[in-house]
Amino acid sequence: MNVTIEWTYKSPKGKETVFRSEELDAAQAIHIAEDLERTGRAKDVKFLDRFDSFWTVKELKGYLKGIETEPHNLTVYFDGGFDLTTKAAGLGCVIYYDQNGKSYRLRRNASVSELISNNEAEYAALHFSLQELELLTVHDLSVRFVGDSRVVINHLSEEWPVIEQNLFSWADRIESKMKQMGIRPEYELVSRKANAEADRLAGQALNGIVITATIEVSKE
């Protein structure tokens, strides 16, 4: 979870002005906010999240404590591949998350049939990612979804309208699932190169290679 810090600074002569920080990891933001408060010159310290909700120091600390044992700080990379000749699709997702003070990477893929286009495979890959999040018992959290499909990212972020009926059905299923799980999505469009891991998993699924793996990763 990332937030910005907003606080009012009071000078020795009593003049006040409001400052806002750059976006920071919530735990780091709390540390800086508490340091600001110790100076005796900062008041009304609060945090603003990406959904324009304000948090006090006490509220944010309580929230982070509450989710410590559950998967959080989630970033999901997804990709779908489609073979026009066989009508087969490969789905891949990579999920990065923190839990109990450690960081993990989950890699999973699957093959499916009865899809009709690469765009539909991309939607199916995102829906597949949601199913994996559900297995991790993710709920009521912000989740960052990263993909290289302009269609999916721009549709779901409401930059583009959904026109094709089959894609509209996928978008509706995805949004309903997110609502059910309490997921607040953040979407990021990246190049195919930046999405290489999910792309490789989708390709492996098309070739009949099944990947299911979770490993601990070091924090940079």
Coordinates of C-alpha atoms in Angstrom, one line a residue:
M1 CA 0.0 0.0 0.0
N2 CA 1.4 3.4 -1.0
V3 CA 0.4 6.7 0.5
T4 CA 1.4 10.4 0.6
I5 CA 1.9 12.3 3.8
E6 CA 0.2 15.6 4.4
W7 CA 1.0 17.8 7.3
T8 CA 0.9 21.4 8.5
Y9 CA 4.2 23.0 9.4
K10 CA 4.2 25.8 12.0
S11 CA 7.2 28.1 12.0
P12 CA 8.8 29.5 15.3
K13 CA 6.9 32.8 14.5
G14 CA 3.6 31.0 14.2
K15 CA 3.3 31.0 10.4
E16 CA 1.7 27.8 9.0
T17 CA 1.9 26.1 5.6
V18 CA 0.8 22.7 4.3
F19 CA 3.2 20.2 2.8
R20 CA 2.6 16.9 0.9
S21 CA 5.3 14.2 0.3
E22 CA 5.8 12.1 -2.7
E23 CA 4.2 8.7 -2.7
L24 CA 5.7 6.2 -0.2
D25 CA 5.3 2.7 1.1
A26 CA 2.8 2.9 4.0
A27 CA 5.3 1.5 6.6
Q28 CA 8.0 4.0 5.6
A29 CA 5.4 6.8 5.6
I30 CA 4.5 6.1 9.2
H31 CA 8.2 6.1 10.2
I32 CA 8.7 9.5 8.6
A33 CA 5.4 10.9 10.0
E34 CA 6.3 10.0 13.5
D35 CA 9.7 11.6 13.0
L36 CA 8.0 14.8 11.8
E37 CA 5.8 14.8 14.9
R38 CA 8.8 14.5 17.2
T39 CA 10.1 17.8 15.8
G40 CA 7.2 19.6 17.5
R41 CA 6.7 21.7 14.3
A42 CA 4.3 19.4 12.4
K43 CA 0.6 19.0 13.2
D44 CA -2.4 17.5 11.6
V45 CA -0.2 14.7 10.1
K46 CA -2.3 12.4 7.9
F47 CA -2.0 10.0 5.0
L48 CA -3.7 10.0 1.6
D49 CA -4.1 6.8 -0.3
R50 CA -4.7 6.3 -4.0
F51 CA -8.4 6.2 -3.5
D52 CA -8.4 9.7 -2.0
S53 CA -9.1 8.4 1.5
F54 CA -7.4 10.0 4.5
W55 CA -5.9 8.0 7.4
T56 CA -4.5 9.2 10.8
V57 CA -1.2 7.7 12.0
K58 CA -3.2 5.5 14.5
E59 CA -5.6 4.3 11.8
L60 CA -2.8 3.4 9.3
K61 CA -0.8 1.6 11.9
G62 CA -3.8 -0.4 13.0
Y63 CA -4.6 -1.3 9.4
L64 CA -1.0 -2.5 8.7
K65 CA -1.0 -4.5 11.9
G66 CA -4.3 -6.1 10.9
I67 CA -3.1 -7.3 7.5
E68 CA 0.4 -8.4 8.6
T69 CA -0.5 -12.1 8.7
E70 CA -2.4 -12.0 5.4
P71 CA -1.1 -11.5 1.8
H72 CA -0.8 -7.8 1.2
N73 CA 1.2 -5.3 -1.0
L74 CA 0.0 -7.3 -4.0
T75 CA 1.2 -6.8 -7.6
V76 CA -0.2 -9.1 -10.2
Y77 CA 1.3 -9.6 -13.7
F78 CA -1.0 -11.3 -16.2
D79 CA -0.8 -12.4 -19.8
G80 CA -2.8 -14.5 -22.3
G81 CA -1.7 -16.2 -25.4
F82 CA -3.9 -17.6 -28.2
D83 CA -3.2 -20.1 -31.0
L84 CA -5.5 -19.2 -33.9
T85 CA -5.0 -22.7 -35.5
T86 CA -5.8 -24.8 -32.5
K87 CA -8.1 -22.3 -30.8
A88 CA -6.2 -23.0 -27.6
A89 CA -5.2 -20.3 -25.1
G90 CA -2.5 -20.1 -22.5
L91 CA -2.9 -18.1 -19.3
G92 CA -0.1 -16.9 -17.1
C93 CA 0.1 -14.9 -13.9
V94 CA 2.8 -13.9 -11.5
I95 CA 1.8 -12.6 -8.1
Y96 CA 4.1 -10.7 -5.8
Y97 CA 3.0 -10.2 -2.2
D98 CA 4.2 -9.8 1.4
Q99 CA 3.1 -11.9 4.4
N100 CA 4.4 -12.2 8.0
G101 CA 7.3 -9.9 7.2
K102 CA 8.5 -11.9 4.2
S103 CA 8.0 -11.4 0.4
Y104 CA 6.9 -14.1 -2.0
R105 CA 6.4 -14.7 -5.7
L106 CA 3.7 -17.0 -7.0
R107 CA 3.9 -18.3 -10.6
R108 CA 1.0 -20.2 -12.2
N109 CA -0.3 -21.0 -15.6
A110 CA -3.1 -22.9 -17.3
S111 CA -4.4 -23.8 -20.7
V112 CA -8.0 -23.3 -21.8
S113 CA -10.1 -23.9 -24.9
E114 CA -13.2 -22.4 -26.5
L115 CA -11.9 -18.8 -26.7
I116 CA -12.0 -16.9 -30.0
S117 CA -9.3 -14.3 -29.8
N118 CA -6.1 -13.1 -28.2
N119 CA -8.0 -10.3 -26.5
E120 CA -10.3 -12.8 -24.9
A121 CA -7.3 -14.8 -23.7
E122 CA -6.0 -11.6 -22.0
Y123 CA -9.2 -11.2 -20.1
A124 CA -9.2 -14.9 -19.2
A125 CA -5.7 -14.5 -17.8
L126 CA -6.8 -11.6 -15.6
H127 CA -9.8 -13.6 -14.4
F128 CA -7.4 -16.6 -13.7
S129 CA -5.3 -14.2 -11.6
L130 CA -8.3 -13.3 -9.5
Q131 CA -8.9 -17.0 -8.9
E132 CA -5.4 -17.3 -7.6
L133 CA -5.9 -14.3 -5.4
E134 CA -9.0 -16.0 -4.0
L135 CA -7.0 -19.1 -3.2
L136 CA -4.6 -16.8 -1.3
T137 CA -7.6 -15.6 0.7
V138 CA -7.0 -12.0 -0.5
H139 CA -9.9 -9.7 0.4
D140 CA -10.6 -6.0 1.0
L141 CA -7.3 -4.8 -0.3
S142 CA -5.8 -2.6 -3.1
V143 CA -4.2 -4.7 -5.8
R144 CA -2.0 -3.5 -8.6
F145 CA -2.7 -5.3 -11.9
V146 CA 0.0 -5.1 -14.6
G147 CA -0.4 -6.2 -18.2
D148 CA 0.7 -5.5 -21.7
S149 CA -2.9 -5.6 -23.2
R150 CA -4.0 -2.2 -24.1
V151 CA -7.5 -3.5 -24.6
V152 CA -7.9 -5.0 -21.1
I153 CA -6.1 -2.3 -19.2
N154 CA -7.9 0.6 -21.0
H155 CA -11.2 -1.1 -20.9
L156 CA -11.1 -1.9 -17.2
S157 CA -9.7 1.5 -16.3
E158 CA -12.5 3.0 -18.3
E159 CA -10.2 4.8 -20.8
W160 CA -11.9 2.9 -23.7
P161 CA -15.5 1.6 -24.0
V162 CA -16.1 -2.2 -24.2
I163 CA -17.9 -2.8 -27.5
E164 CA -17.5 -6.6 -28.3
Q165 CA -20.1 -8.6 -26.4
N166 CA -17.8 -11.5 -25.5
L167 CA -15.3 -9.0 -24.0
F168 CA -18.0 -7.1 -22.2
S169 CA -19.0 -10.4 -20.6
W170 CA -15.4 -11.0 -19.4
A171 CA -15.2 -7.4 -18.1
D172 CA -18.4 -7.9 -16.2
R173 CA -17.3 -11.2 -14.7
I174 CA -14.0 -9.6 -13.6
E175 CA -15.6 -6.6 -12.0
S176 CA -18.2 -8.7 -10.2
K177 CA -15.4 -10.9 -8.8
M178 CA -13.4 -8.0 -7.6
K179 CA -16.5 -6.5 -5.9
Q180 CA -17.2 -9.8 -4.2
M181 CA -13.6 -10.0 -2.9
G182 CA -13.4 -6.4 -2.0
I183 CA -10.5 -5.7 -4.3
R184 CA -9.7 -2.1 -5.2
P185 CA -7.8 -2.4 -8.5
E186 CA -5.0 -0.2 -9.8
Y187 CA -4.1 -0.9 -13.5
E188 CA -0.8 -0.4 -15.2
L189 CA 0.0 -0.9 -18.9
V190 CA 3.5 -2.0 -19.6
S191 CA 5.5 -3.2 -22.6
R192 CA 5.6 -6.9 -23.5
K193 CA 9.2 -7.0 -22.4
A194 CA 8.3 -5.7 -19.0
N195 CA 5.7 -8.4 -18.7
A196 CA 8.0 -11.2 -19.9
E197 CA 7.5 -13.5 -16.9
A198 CA 3.7 -13.7 -17.4
D199 CA 4.2 -13.9 -21.1
R200 CA 6.5 -16.9 -20.8
L201 CA 4.1 -18.7 -18.5
A202 CA 1.3 -18.2 -21.0
G203 CA 3.5 -19.6 -23.8
Q204 CA 4.5 -22.6 -21.6
A205 CA 0.8 -23.4 -21.0
L206 CA 0.2 -23.4 -24.8
N207 CA 3.0 -26.0 -25.1
G208 CA 1.6 -28.2 -22.4
I209 CA 4.0 -27.2 -19.6
V210 CA 2.2 -26.6 -16.3
I211 CA 3.9 -24.3 -13.8
T212 CA 2.8 -24.0 -10.2
A213 CA 5.4 -22.5 -7.8
T214 CA 5.7 -20.1 -4.9
I215 CA 9.1 -19.0 -3.6
E216 CA 10.3 -16.5 -1.0
V217 CA 12.1 -13.5 -2.6
S218 CA 14.4 -10.9 -1.1
K219 CA 13.2 -7.3 -0.7
E220 CA 15.3 -4.9 -2.7

